[in-house]
Amino acid sequence: MKKAIAILLIIVAAFLGTLLYFHAHDTRTADSLSAYARIEFTGLRGSDGSATSAHFTVWDTRYDGAKADSKVTLVTDSKEWPLIASVKQKDAGSFQKENEISVFLPAATLDDIKKATTVRFRYSYKDGQTIDLPLNDADLAYWKGQVE
């Protein structure tokens, strides 16, 4: 009987530990967007070689299965650019979902990106959690190089 109780306690502890890990992953914090999720940014050029727009994608993994909202915001210094993103969700491993948040940035944002000292990206999940993180210095320099 004691052995059965001990085994049951081990199973319950393992289950609770797994739930705590999942919750900690889904509510994690970071200093920059690329430390939080995988990102990709590409400047798009016209036939004359000048930057005309840009494409930005964030891949964010979660365990709770919440899907990201398509309403996102790009913040350049203090100017907010509300945008509509394409959001796809797929399985990313055991119990994990990956949200691909993809958005085209209009030409009007490019000048602000070139001049910005801080660029932030904000998106939220349908469960109410909002992610609002800045680019780190290296990513901001890369973005500026892409839109020059």
mmCIF file of N, CA and C in Angstrom:
data_model
loop_
_atom_site.group_PDB
_atom_site.id
_atom_site.type_symbol
_atom_site.label_atom_id
_atom_site.label_comp_id
_atom_site.label_asym_id
_atom_site.label_seq_id
_atom_site.Cartn_x
_atom_site.Cartn_y
_atom_site.Cartn_z
ATOM 1 N N MET A 1 0.824 -1.194 0.000
ATOM 2 C CA MET A 1 0.000 0.000 0.000
ATOM 3 C C MET A 1 0.870 1.261 0.000
ATOM 4 N N LYS A 2 1.928 1.271 0.839
ATOM 5 C CA LYS A 2 2.809 2.442 0.890
ATOM 6 C C LYS A 2 3.509 2.642 -0.451
ATOM 7 N N LYS A 3 3.852 1.529 -1.091
ATOM 8 C CA LYS A 3 4.521 1.610 -2.383
ATOM 9 C C LYS A 3 3.584 2.215 -3.434
ATOM 10 N N ALA A 4 2.315 1.841 -3.409
ATOM 11 C CA ALA A 4 1.331 2.372 -4.355
ATOM 12 C C ALA A 4 1.120 3.866 -4.132
ATOM 13 N N ILE A 5 1.073 4.291 -2.875
ATOM 14 C CA ILE A 5 0.907 5.715 -2.559
ATOM 15 C C ILE A 5 2.135 6.500 -3.024
ATOM 16 N N ALA A 6 3.318 5.938 -2.810
ATOM 17 C CA ALA A 6 4.548 6.604 -3.241
ATOM 18 C C ALA A 6 4.579 6.757 -4.765
ATOM 19 N N ILE A 7 4.186 5.716 -5.477
ATOM 20 C CA ILE A 7 4.151 5.784 -6.943
ATOM 21 C C ILE A 7 3.125 6.815 -7.401
ATOM 22 N N LEU A 8 1.967 6.832 -6.767
ATOM 23 C CA LEU A 8 0.931 7.810 -7.102
ATOM 24 C C LEU A 8 1.427 9.236 -6.860
ATOM 25 N N LEU A 9 2.117 9.458 -5.747
ATOM 26 C CA LEU A 9 2.660 10.791 -5.452
ATOM 27 C C LEU A 9 3.704 11.208 -6.484
ATOM 28 N N ILE A 10 4.519 10.277 -6.919
ATOM 29 C CA ILE A 10 5.524 10.577 -7.950
ATOM 30 C C ILE A 10 4.844 10.957 -9.263
ATOM 31 N N ILE A 11 3.808 10.226 -9.631
ATOM 32 C CA ILE A 11 3.078 10.523 -10.869
ATOM 33 C C ILE A 11 2.413 11.894 -10.785
ATOM 34 N N VAL A 12 1.769 12.184 -9.664
ATOM 35 C CA VAL A 12 1.119 13.490 -9.474
ATOM 36 C C VAL A 12 2.158 14.611 -9.502
ATOM 37 N N ALA A 13 3.299 14.414 -8.845
ATOM 38 C CA ALA A 13 4.355 15.433 -8.834
ATOM 39 C C ALA A 13 4.898 15.666 -10.247
ATOM 40 N N ALA A 14 5.080 14.602 -11.016
ATOM 41 C CA ALA A 14 5.569 14.743 -12.393
ATOM 42 C C ALA A 14 4.555 15.504 -13.247
ATOM 43 N N PHE A 15 3.278 15.194 -13.072
ATOM 44 C CA PHE A 15 2.221 15.879 -13.820
ATOM 45 C C PHE A 15 2.188 17.365 -13.467
ATOM 46 N N LEU A 16 2.233 17.676 -12.182
ATOM 47 C CA LEU A 16 2.220 19.078 -11.751
ATOM 48 C C LEU A 16 3.475 19.819 -12.217
ATOM 49 N N GLY A 17 4.615 19.157 -12.178
ATOM 50 C CA GLY A 17 5.851 19.768 -12.666
ATOM 51 C C GLY A 17 5.772 20.092 -14.150
ATOM 52 N N THR A 18 5.172 19.191 -14.915
ATOM 53 C CA THR A 18 4.995 19.430 -16.346
ATOM 54 C C THR A 18 4.078 20.618 -16.587
ATOM 55 N N LEU A 19 2.974 20.690 -15.846
ATOM 56 C CA LEU A 19 2.060 21.831 -15.976
ATOM 57 C C LEU A 19 2.748 23.139 -15.618
ATOM 58 N N LEU A 20 3.553 23.133 -14.572
ATOM 59 C CA LEU A 20 4.283 24.345 -14.184
ATOM 60 C C LEU A 20 5.278 24.753 -15.268
ATOM 61 N N TYR A 21 5.950 23.781 -15.856
ATOM 62 C CA TYR A 21 6.884 24.083 -16.945
ATOM 63 C C TYR A 21 6.144 24.708 -18.131
ATOM 64 N N PHE A 22 5.016 24.115 -18.529
ATOM 65 C CA PHE A 22 4.225 24.649 -19.640
ATOM 66 C C PHE A 22 3.802 26.086 -19.352
ATOM 67 N N HIS A 23 3.321 26.341 -18.147
ATOM 68 C CA HIS A 23 2.883 27.693 -17.774
ATOM 69 C C HIS A 23 4.064 28.670 -17.785
ATOM 70 N N ALA A 24 5.196 28.250 -17.265
ATOM 71 C CA ALA A 24 6.379 29.118 -17.238
ATOM 72 C C ALA A 24 6.830 29.462 -18.661
ATOM 73 N N HIS A 25 6.755 28.506 -19.571
ATOM 74 C CA HIS A 25 7.135 28.772 -20.962
ATOM 75 C C HIS A 25 6.179 29.770 -21.604
ATOM 76 N N ASP A 26 4.890 29.591 -21.398
ATOM 77 C CA ASP A 26 3.894 30.454 -22.030
ATOM 78 C C ASP A 26 3.870 31.861 -21.447
ATOM 79 N N THR A 27 4.357 32.044 -20.233
ATOM 80 C CA THR A 27 4.362 33.375 -19.607
ATOM 81 C C THR A 27 5.781 33.903 -19.426
ATOM 82 N N ARG A 28 6.722 33.372 -20.207
ATOM 83 C CA ARG A 28 8.119 33.775 -20.092
ATOM 84 C C ARG A 28 8.286 35.260 -20.415
ATOM 85 N N THR A 29 9.392 35.821 -19.970
ATOM 86 C CA THR A 29 9.722 37.208 -20.280
ATOM 87 C C THR A 29 11.073 37.237 -20.986
ATOM 88 N N ALA A 30 11.354 38.345 -21.640
ATOM 89 C CA ALA A 30 12.633 38.505 -22.334
ATOM 90 C C ALA A 30 12.928 39.990 -22.466
ATOM 91 N N ASP A 31 14.190 40.299 -22.728
ATOM 92 C CA ASP A 31 14.604 41.692 -22.901
ATOM 93 C C ASP A 31 14.359 42.205 -24.310
ATOM 94 N N SER A 32 14.265 41.296 -25.281
ATOM 95 C CA SER A 32 14.054 41.716 -26.666
ATOM 96 C C SER A 32 13.205 40.677 -27.391
ATOM 97 N N LEU A 33 12.674 41.086 -28.526
ATOM 98 C CA LEU A 33 11.801 40.202 -29.285
ATOM 99 C C LEU A 33 12.534 38.955 -29.766
ATOM 100 N N SER A 34 13.775 39.107 -30.234
ATOM 101 C CA SER A 34 14.493 37.930 -30.741
ATOM 102 C C SER A 34 14.933 36.995 -29.617
ATOM 103 N N ALA A 35 14.990 37.488 -28.390
ATOM 104 C CA ALA A 35 15.270 36.609 -27.251
ATOM 105 C C ALA A 35 14.013 35.839 -26.852
ATOM 106 N N TYR A 36 12.850 36.354 -27.223
ATOM 107 C CA TYR A 36 11.569 35.736 -26.871
ATOM 108 C C TYR A 36 11.115 34.729 -27.928
ATOM 109 N N ALA A 37 11.279 35.092 -29.198
ATOM 110 C CA ALA A 37 10.777 34.261 -30.291
ATOM 111 C C ALA A 37 11.724 34.362 -31.483
ATOM 112 N N ARG A 38 11.548 33.457 -32.418
ATOM 113 C CA ARG A 38 12.332 33.502 -33.653
ATOM 114 C C ARG A 38 11.714 34.561 -34.564
ATOM 115 N N ILE A 39 12.554 35.425 -35.152
ATOM 116 C CA ILE A 39 12.044 36.485 -36.018
ATOM 117 C C ILE A 39 12.814 36.519 -37.335
ATOM 118 N N GLU A 40 12.155 37.077 -38.356
ATOM 119 C CA GLU A 40 12.796 37.269 -39.657
ATOM 120 C C GLU A 40 12.265 38.562 -40.260
ATOM 121 N N PHE A 41 13.163 39.378 -40.788
ATOM 122 C CA PHE A 41 12.790 40.663 -41.384
ATOM 123 C C PHE A 41 13.492 40.800 -42.725
ATOM 124 N N THR A 42 12.732 41.168 -43.767
ATOM 125 C CA THR A 42 13.298 41.340 -45.094
ATOM 126 C C THR A 42 12.762 42.620 -45.711
ATOM 127 N N GLY A 43 13.672 43.489 -46.131
ATOM 128 C CA GLY A 43 13.266 44.677 -46.874
ATOM 129 C C GLY A 43 12.971 44.291 -48.313
ATOM 130 N N LEU A 44 11.884 44.821 -48.861
ATOM 131 C CA LEU A 44 11.503 44.515 -50.239
ATOM 132 C C LEU A 44 11.797 45.736 -51.106
ATOM 133 N N ARG A 45 12.375 45.503 -52.276
ATOM 134 C CA ARG A 45 12.837 46.600 -53.131
ATOM 135 C C ARG A 45 12.088 46.627 -54.461
ATOM 136 N N GLY A 46 11.918 47.840 -54.971
ATOM 137 C CA GLY A 46 11.308 48.033 -56.279
ATOM 138 C C GLY A 46 12.338 47.840 -57.380
ATOM 139 N N SER A 47 11.916 48.049 -58.618
ATOM 140 C CA SER A 47 12.813 47.849 -59.766
ATOM 141 C C SER A 47 13.978 48.835 -59.779
ATOM 142 N N ASP A 48 13.814 49.986 -59.112
ATOM 143 C CA ASP A 48 14.907 50.962 -59.048
ATOM 144 C C ASP A 48 15.868 50.698 -57.892
ATOM 145 N N GLY A 49 15.613 49.659 -57.117
ATOM 146 C CA GLY A 49 16.499 49.290 -56.014
ATOM 147 C C GLY A 49 16.172 49.928 -54.682
ATOM 148 N N SER A 50 15.189 50.817 -54.656
ATOM 149 C CA SER A 50 14.834 51.469 -53.386
ATOM 150 C C SER A 50 13.857 50.598 -52.597
ATOM 151 N N ALA A 51 13.928 50.716 -51.284
ATOM 152 C CA ALA A 51 13.040 49.936 -50.411
ATOM 153 C C ALA A 51 11.604 50.425 -50.584
ATOM 154 N N THR A 52 10.689 49.496 -50.827
ATOM 155 C CA THR A 52 9.281 49.850 -51.034
ATOM 156 C C THR A 52 8.390 49.372 -49.901
ATOM 157 N N SER A 53 8.769 48.312 -49.242
ATOM 158 C CA SER A 53 8.031 47.787 -48.091
ATOM 159 C C SER A 53 8.936 46.770 -47.406
ATOM 160 N N ALA A 54 8.395 46.102 -46.431
ATOM 161 C CA ALA A 54 9.178 45.081 -45.727
ATOM 162 C C ALA A 54 8.244 43.968 -45.270
ATOM 163 N N HIS A 55 8.811 42.808 -45.072
ATOM 164 C CA HIS A 55 8.052 41.650 -44.594
ATOM 165 C C HIS A 55 8.671 41.197 -43.277
ATOM 166 N N PHE A 56 7.820 40.998 -42.274
ATOM 167 C CA PHE A 56 8.278 40.636 -40.940
ATOM 168 C C PHE A 56 7.489 39.433 -40.451
ATOM 169 N N THR A 57 8.198 38.445 -39.906
ATOM 170 C CA THR A 57 7.546 37.245 -39.380
ATOM 171 C C THR A 57 8.091 36.924 -37.996
ATOM 172 N N VAL A 58 7.181 36.550 -37.103
ATOM 173 C CA VAL A 58 7.516 36.083 -35.755
ATOM 174 C C VAL A 58 6.986 34.663 -35.623
ATOM 175 N N TRP A 59 7.819 33.752 -35.115
ATOM 176 C CA TRP A 59 7.372 32.396 -34.800
ATOM 177 C C TRP A 59 7.428 32.245 -33.285
ATOM 178 N N ASP A 60 6.281 32.098 -32.665
ATOM 179 C CA ASP A 60 6.180 32.012 -31.206
ATOM 180 C C ASP A 60 5.564 30.668 -30.831
ATOM 181 N N THR A 61 6.241 29.909 -29.982
ATOM 182 C CA THR A 61 5.727 28.607 -29.556
ATOM 183 C C THR A 61 5.072 28.716 -28.189
ATOM 184 N N ARG A 62 4.002 27.949 -28.021
ATOM 185 C CA ARG A 62 3.237 27.947 -26.774
ATOM 186 C C ARG A 62 2.714 26.541 -26.507
ATOM 187 N N TYR A 63 2.461 26.293 -25.249
ATOM 188 C CA TYR A 63 1.863 25.017 -24.864
ATOM 189 C C TYR A 63 0.359 25.109 -24.676
ATOM 190 N N ASP A 64 -0.171 26.286 -24.378
ATOM 191 C CA ASP A 64 -1.598 26.370 -24.060
ATOM 192 C C ASP A 64 -2.497 26.317 -25.289
ATOM 193 N N GLY A 65 -1.933 26.372 -26.483
ATOM 194 C CA GLY A 65 -2.723 26.246 -27.700
ATOM 195 C C GLY A 65 -3.425 27.520 -28.126
ATOM 196 N N ALA A 66 -3.237 28.622 -27.399
ATOM 197 C CA ALA A 66 -3.888 29.879 -27.772
ATOM 198 C C ALA A 66 -3.352 30.350 -29.118
ATOM 199 N N LYS A 67 -4.247 30.871 -29.941
ATOM 200 C CA LYS A 67 -3.855 31.391 -31.244
ATOM 201 C C LYS A 67 -3.664 32.897 -31.144
ATOM 202 N N ALA A 68 -2.647 33.401 -31.833
ATOM 203 C CA ALA A 68 -2.371 34.837 -31.830
ATOM 204 C C ALA A 68 -3.462 35.582 -32.592
ATOM 205 N N ASP A 69 -3.732 36.803 -32.143
ATOM 206 C CA ASP A 69 -4.691 37.679 -32.811
ATOM 207 C C ASP A 69 -4.019 38.277 -34.045
ATOM 208 N N SER A 70 -4.782 38.561 -35.079
ATOM 209 C CA SER A 70 -4.206 39.126 -36.301
ATOM 210 C C SER A 70 -3.938 40.626 -36.191
ATOM 211 N N LYS A 71 -4.459 41.281 -35.169
ATOM 212 C CA LYS A 71 -4.204 42.709 -34.971
ATOM 213 C C LYS A 71 -2.891 42.869 -34.211
ATOM 214 N N VAL A 72 -1.899 43.481 -34.866
ATOM 215 C CA VAL A 72 -0.580 43.687 -34.277
ATOM 216 C C VAL A 72 -0.235 45.166 -34.371
ATOM 217 N N THR A 73 0.795 45.575 -33.641
ATOM 218 C CA THR A 73 1.215 46.974 -33.660
ATOM 219 C C THR A 73 2.732 47.049 -33.737
ATOM 220 N N LEU A 74 3.211 47.841 -34.670
ATOM 221 C CA LEU A 74 4.626 48.184 -34.754
ATOM 222 C C LEU A 74 4.763 49.571 -34.142
ATOM 223 N N VAL A 75 5.697 49.729 -33.211
ATOM 224 C CA VAL A 75 5.900 51.019 -32.549
ATOM 225 C C VAL A 75 7.310 51.496 -32.874
ATOM 226 N N THR A 76 7.406 52.642 -33.562
ATOM 227 C CA THR A 76 8.705 53.246 -33.875
ATOM 228 C C THR A 76 8.842 54.473 -32.998
ATOM 229 N N ASP A 77 9.776 54.417 -32.060
ATOM 230 C CA ASP A 77 9.904 55.420 -31.000
ATOM 231 C C ASP A 77 8.546 55.556 -30.316
ATOM 232 N N SER A 78 7.792 56.607 -30.573
ATOM 233 C CA SER A 78 6.495 56.724 -29.896
ATOM 234 C C SER A 78 5.325 56.668 -30.880
ATOM 235 N N LYS A 79 5.590 56.391 -32.158
ATOM 236 C CA LYS A 79 4.515 56.326 -33.151
ATOM 237 C C LYS A 79 4.045 54.885 -33.312
ATOM 238 N N GLU A 80 2.740 54.694 -33.213
ATOM 239 C CA GLU A 80 2.162 53.354 -33.336
ATOM 240 C C GLU A 80 1.602 53.136 -34.733
ATOM 241 N N TRP A 81 1.906 51.975 -35.274
ATOM 242 C CA TRP A 81 1.410 51.566 -36.582
ATOM 243 C C TRP A 81 0.542 50.316 -36.401
ATOM 244 N N PRO A 82 -0.782 50.456 -36.337
ATOM 245 C CA PRO A 82 -1.635 49.266 -36.244
ATOM 246 C C PRO A 82 -1.638 48.535 -37.590
ATOM 247 N N LEU A 83 -1.442 47.237 -37.545
ATOM 248 C CA LEU A 83 -1.338 46.425 -38.756
ATOM 249 C C LEU A 83 -2.168 45.160 -38.606
ATOM 250 N N ILE A 84 -2.486 44.542 -39.733
ATOM 251 C CA ILE A 84 -3.179 43.256 -39.731
ATOM 252 C C ILE A 84 -2.200 42.202 -40.240
ATOM 253 N N ALA A 85 -1.997 41.174 -39.457
ATOM 254 C CA ALA A 85 -1.050 40.105 -39.791
ATOM 255 C C ALA A 85 -1.787 38.858 -40.252
ATOM 256 N N SER A 86 -1.075 38.041 -40.969
ATOM 257 C CA SER A 86 -1.538 36.702 -41.292
ATOM 258 C C SER A 86 -1.043 35.799 -40.162
ATOM 259 N N VAL A 87 -1.942 35.017 -39.579
ATOM 260 C CA VAL A 87 -1.564 34.159 -38.457
ATOM 261 C C VAL A 87 -1.875 32.709 -38.809
ATOM 262 N N LYS A 88 -0.856 31.869 -38.706
ATOM 263 C CA LYS A 88 -1.029 30.429 -38.916
ATOM 264 C C LYS A 88 -0.571 29.720 -37.657
ATOM 265 N N GLN A 89 -1.276 28.669 -37.301
ATOM 266 C CA GLN A 89 -0.866 27.882 -36.139
ATOM 267 C C GLN A 89 -0.684 26.438 -36.577
ATOM 268 N N LYS A 90 0.417 25.828 -36.118
ATOM 269 C CA LYS A 90 0.656 24.424 -36.445
ATOM 270 C C LYS A 90 1.286 23.732 -35.247
ATOM 271 N N ASP A 91 1.252 22.408 -35.270
ATOM 272 C CA ASP A 91 1.900 21.634 -34.215
ATOM 273 C C ASP A 91 3.406 21.819 -34.316
ATOM 274 N N ALA A 92 4.048 21.946 -33.149
ATOM 275 C CA ALA A 92 5.503 22.160 -33.126
ATOM 276 C C ALA A 92 6.187 21.176 -32.195
ATOM 277 N N GLY A 93 5.617 20.025 -32.011
ATOM 278 C CA GLY A 93 6.210 19.038 -31.118
ATOM 279 C C GLY A 93 5.203 18.594 -30.082
ATOM 280 N N SER A 94 5.682 17.865 -29.116
ATOM 281 C CA SER A 94 4.812 17.327 -28.077
ATOM 282 C C SER A 94 4.092 18.436 -27.329
ATOM 283 N N PHE A 95 2.792 18.477 -27.451
ATOM 284 C CA PHE A 95 1.918 19.403 -26.733
ATOM 285 C C PHE A 95 2.123 20.866 -27.111
ATOM 286 N N GLN A 96 2.997 21.156 -28.066
ATOM 287 C CA GLN A 96 3.360 22.540 -28.361
ATOM 288 C C GLN A 96 2.757 22.992 -29.687
ATOM 289 N N LYS A 97 2.336 24.254 -29.734
ATOM 290 C CA LYS A 97 1.828 24.882 -30.950
ATOM 291 C C LYS A 97 2.748 26.036 -31.320
ATOM 292 N N GLU A 98 2.932 26.244 -32.614
ATOM 293 C CA GLU A 98 3.727 27.369 -33.095
ATOM 294 C C GLU A 98 2.808 28.320 -33.846
ATOM 295 N N ASN A 99 2.822 29.585 -33.430
ATOM 296 C CA ASN A 99 2.077 30.627 -34.113
ATOM 297 C C ASN A 99 3.032 31.373 -35.026
ATOM 298 N N GLU A 100 2.706 31.415 -36.307
ATOM 299 C CA GLU A 100 3.483 32.188 -37.274
ATOM 300 C C GLU A 100 2.710 33.470 -37.548
ATOM 301 N N ILE A 101 3.286 34.590 -37.131
ATOM 302 C CA ILE A 101 2.648 35.897 -37.270
ATOM 303 C C ILE A 101 3.430 36.643 -38.344
ATOM 304 N N SER A 102 2.797 36.857 -39.493
ATOM 305 C CA SER A 102 3.490 37.409 -40.647
ATOM 306 C C SER A 102 2.782 38.673 -41.121
ATOM 307 N N VAL A 103 3.562 39.735 -41.334
ATOM 308 C CA VAL A 103 2.956 41.016 -41.708
ATOM 309 C C VAL A 103 3.840 41.746 -42.720
ATOM 310 N N PHE A 104 3.192 42.391 -43.683
ATOM 311 C CA PHE A 104 3.890 43.290 -44.596
ATOM 312 C C PHE A 104 3.818 44.686 -44.009
ATOM 313 N N LEU A 105 4.970 45.336 -43.909
ATOM 314 C CA LEU A 105 5.020 46.701 -43.394
ATOM 315 C C LEU A 105 4.899 47.657 -44.573
ATOM 316 N N PRO A 106 3.975 48.607 -44.508
ATOM 317 C CA PRO A 106 3.806 49.538 -45.619
ATOM 318 C C PRO A 106 4.999 50.480 -45.760
ATOM 319 N N ALA A 107 5.122 51.062 -46.945
ATOM 320 C CA ALA A 107 6.234 51.973 -47.236
ATOM 321 C C ALA A 107 6.304 53.117 -46.236
ATOM 322 N N ALA A 108 5.166 53.559 -45.734
ATOM 323 C CA ALA A 108 5.142 54.688 -44.792
ATOM 324 C C ALA A 108 5.909 54.387 -43.508
ATOM 325 N N THR A 109 6.030 53.129 -43.138
ATOM 326 C CA THR A 109 6.744 52.784 -41.902
ATOM 327 C C THR A 109 8.260 52.826 -42.069
ATOM 328 N N LEU A 110 8.739 52.713 -43.299
ATOM 329 C CA LEU A 110 10.174 52.552 -43.533
ATOM 330 C C LEU A 110 10.987 53.760 -43.082
ATOM 331 N N ASP A 111 10.514 54.973 -43.368
ATOM 332 C CA ASP A 111 11.240 56.173 -42.928
ATOM 333 C C ASP A 111 11.316 56.233 -41.409
ATOM 334 N N ASP A 112 10.222 55.861 -40.747
ATOM 335 C CA ASP A 112 10.233 55.859 -39.279
ATOM 336 C C ASP A 112 11.205 54.821 -38.732
ATOM 337 N N ILE A 113 11.298 53.667 -39.387
ATOM 338 C CA ILE A 113 12.252 52.638 -38.957
ATOM 339 C C ILE A 113 13.678 53.158 -39.117
ATOM 340 N N LYS A 114 13.959 53.836 -40.236
ATOM 341 C CA LYS A 114 15.308 54.379 -40.479
ATOM 342 C C LYS A 114 15.733 55.352 -39.381
ATOM 343 N N LYS A 115 14.786 56.170 -38.902
ATOM 344 C CA LYS A 115 15.091 57.219 -37.918
ATOM 345 C C LYS A 115 14.977 56.742 -36.472
ATOM 346 N N ALA A 116 14.348 55.618 -36.252
ATOM 347 C CA ALA A 116 13.993 55.186 -34.894
ATOM 348 C C ALA A 116 15.208 54.841 -34.039
ATOM 349 N N THR A 117 15.091 55.165 -32.765
ATOM 350 C CA THR A 117 16.080 54.698 -31.793
ATOM 351 C C THR A 117 15.566 53.445 -31.090
ATOM 352 N N THR A 118 14.245 53.251 -31.122
ATOM 353 C CA THR A 118 13.616 52.063 -30.542
ATOM 354 C C THR A 118 12.481 51.606 -31.454
ATOM 355 N N VAL A 119 12.438 50.322 -31.732
ATOM 356 C CA VAL A 119 11.316 49.719 -32.454
ATOM 357 C C VAL A 119 10.791 48.588 -31.589
ATOM 358 N N ARG A 120 9.482 48.601 -31.369
ATOM 359 C CA ARG A 120 8.815 47.560 -30.584
ATOM 360 C C ARG A 120 7.782 46.869 -31.469
ATOM 361 N N PHE A 121 7.484 45.620 -31.118
ATOM 362 C CA PHE A 121 6.426 44.889 -31.807
ATOM 363 C C PHE A 121 5.491 44.345 -30.744
ATOM 364 N N ARG A 122 4.193 44.587 -30.945
ATOM 365 C CA ARG A 122 3.190 44.171 -29.962
ATOM 366 C C ARG A 122 2.159 43.274 -30.645
ATOM 367 N N TYR A 123 1.908 42.140 -30.024
ATOM 368 C CA TYR A 123 0.839 41.258 -30.481
ATOM 369 C C TYR A 123 0.231 40.592 -29.263
ATOM 370 N N SER A 124 -0.946 40.039 -29.449
ATOM 371 C CA SER A 124 -1.617 39.430 -28.299
ATOM 372 C C SER A 124 -2.246 38.105 -28.706
ATOM 373 N N TYR A 125 -2.617 37.380 -27.681
ATOM 374 C CA TYR A 125 -3.277 36.096 -27.866
ATOM 375 C C TYR A 125 -4.730 36.217 -27.458
ATOM 376 N N LYS A 126 -5.534 35.337 -28.000
ATOM 377 C CA LYS A 126 -6.970 35.392 -27.726
ATOM 378 C C LYS A 126 -7.294 35.109 -26.270
ATOM 379 N N ASP A 127 -6.316 34.581 -25.509
ATOM 380 C CA ASP A 127 -6.536 34.363 -24.075
ATOM 381 C C ASP A 127 -6.230 35.614 -23.255
ATOM 382 N N GLY A 128 -5.825 36.712 -23.928
ATOM 383 C CA GLY A 128 -5.588 37.979 -23.237
ATOM 384 C C GLY A 128 -4.131 38.340 -23.010
ATOM 385 N N GLN A 129 -3.197 37.416 -23.181
ATOM 386 C CA GLN A 129 -1.782 37.728 -22.967
ATOM 387 C C GLN A 129 -1.268 38.600 -24.112
ATOM 388 N N THR A 130 -0.562 39.674 -23.750
ATOM 389 C CA THR A 130 0.027 40.575 -24.744
ATOM 390 C C THR A 130 1.545 40.501 -24.668
ATOM 391 N N ILE A 131 2.172 40.397 -25.829
ATOM 392 C CA ILE A 131 3.628 40.403 -25.946
ATOM 393 C C ILE A 131 4.002 41.761 -26.533
ATOM 394 N N ASP A 132 4.819 42.522 -25.838
ATOM 395 C CA ASP A 132 5.223 43.861 -26.280
ATOM 396 C C ASP A 132 6.709 43.998 -25.982
ATOM 397 N N LEU A 133 7.538 43.744 -26.996
ATOM 398 C CA LEU A 133 8.987 43.713 -26.782
ATOM 399 C C LEU A 133 9.721 44.542 -27.834
ATOM 400 N N PRO A 134 10.850 45.142 -27.439
ATOM 401 C CA PRO A 134 11.646 45.914 -28.393
ATOM 402 C C PRO A 134 12.605 45.016 -29.170
ATOM 403 N N LEU A 135 13.095 45.551 -30.275
ATOM 404 C CA LEU A 135 14.211 44.913 -30.961
ATOM 405 C C LEU A 135 15.472 45.212 -30.171
ATOM 406 N N ASN A 136 16.417 44.291 -30.167
ATOM 407 C CA ASN A 136 17.711 44.608 -29.555
ATOM 408 C C ASN A 136 18.510 45.460 -30.547
ATOM 409 N N ASP A 137 19.649 45.981 -30.124
ATOM 410 C CA ASP A 137 20.430 46.897 -30.969
ATOM 411 C C ASP A 137 20.866 46.250 -32.283
ATOM 412 N N ALA A 138 21.280 44.995 -32.232
ATOM 413 C CA ALA A 138 21.731 44.309 -33.449
ATOM 414 C C ALA A 138 20.579 44.129 -34.435
ATOM 415 N N ASP A 139 19.410 43.746 -33.942
ATOM 416 C CA ASP A 139 18.251 43.575 -34.823
ATOM 417 C C ASP A 139 17.809 44.910 -35.412
ATOM 418 N N LEU A 140 17.818 45.967 -34.599
ATOM 419 C CA LEU A 140 17.435 47.289 -35.100
ATOM 420 C C LEU A 140 18.401 47.738 -36.200
ATOM 421 N N ALA A 141 19.691 47.521 -36.012
ATOM 422 C CA ALA A 141 20.674 47.879 -37.041
ATOM 423 C C ALA A 141 20.431 47.076 -38.323
ATOM 424 N N TYR A 142 20.082 45.798 -38.178
ATOM 425 C CA TYR A 142 19.784 44.961 -39.340
ATOM 426 C C TYR A 142 18.559 45.490 -40.078
ATOM 427 N N TRP A 143 17.495 45.808 -39.335
ATOM 428 C CA TRP A 143 16.279 46.353 -39.948
ATOM 429 C C TRP A 143 16.601 47.629 -40.721
ATOM 430 N N LYS A 144 17.360 48.516 -40.095
ATOM 431 C CA LYS A 144 17.712 49.780 -40.759
ATOM 432 C C LYS A 144 18.491 49.514 -42.045
ATOM 433 N N GLY A 145 19.394 48.556 -42.014
ATOM 434 C CA GLY A 145 20.139 48.192 -43.217
ATOM 435 C C GLY A 145 19.244 47.636 -44.311
ATOM 436 N N GLN A 146 18.210 46.919 -43.932
ATOM 437 C CA GLN A 146 17.284 46.338 -44.903
ATOM 438 C C GLN A 146 16.398 47.387 -45.578
ATOM 439 N N VAL A 147 16.124 48.490 -44.898
ATOM 440 C CA VAL A 147 15.220 49.501 -45.462
ATOM 441 C C VAL A 147 15.959 50.715 -46.025
ATOM 442 N N GLU A 148 17.285 50.706 -45.976
ATOM 443 C CA GLU A 148 18.071 51.821 -46.550
ATOM 444 C C GLU A 148 17.953 51.817 -48.053
#
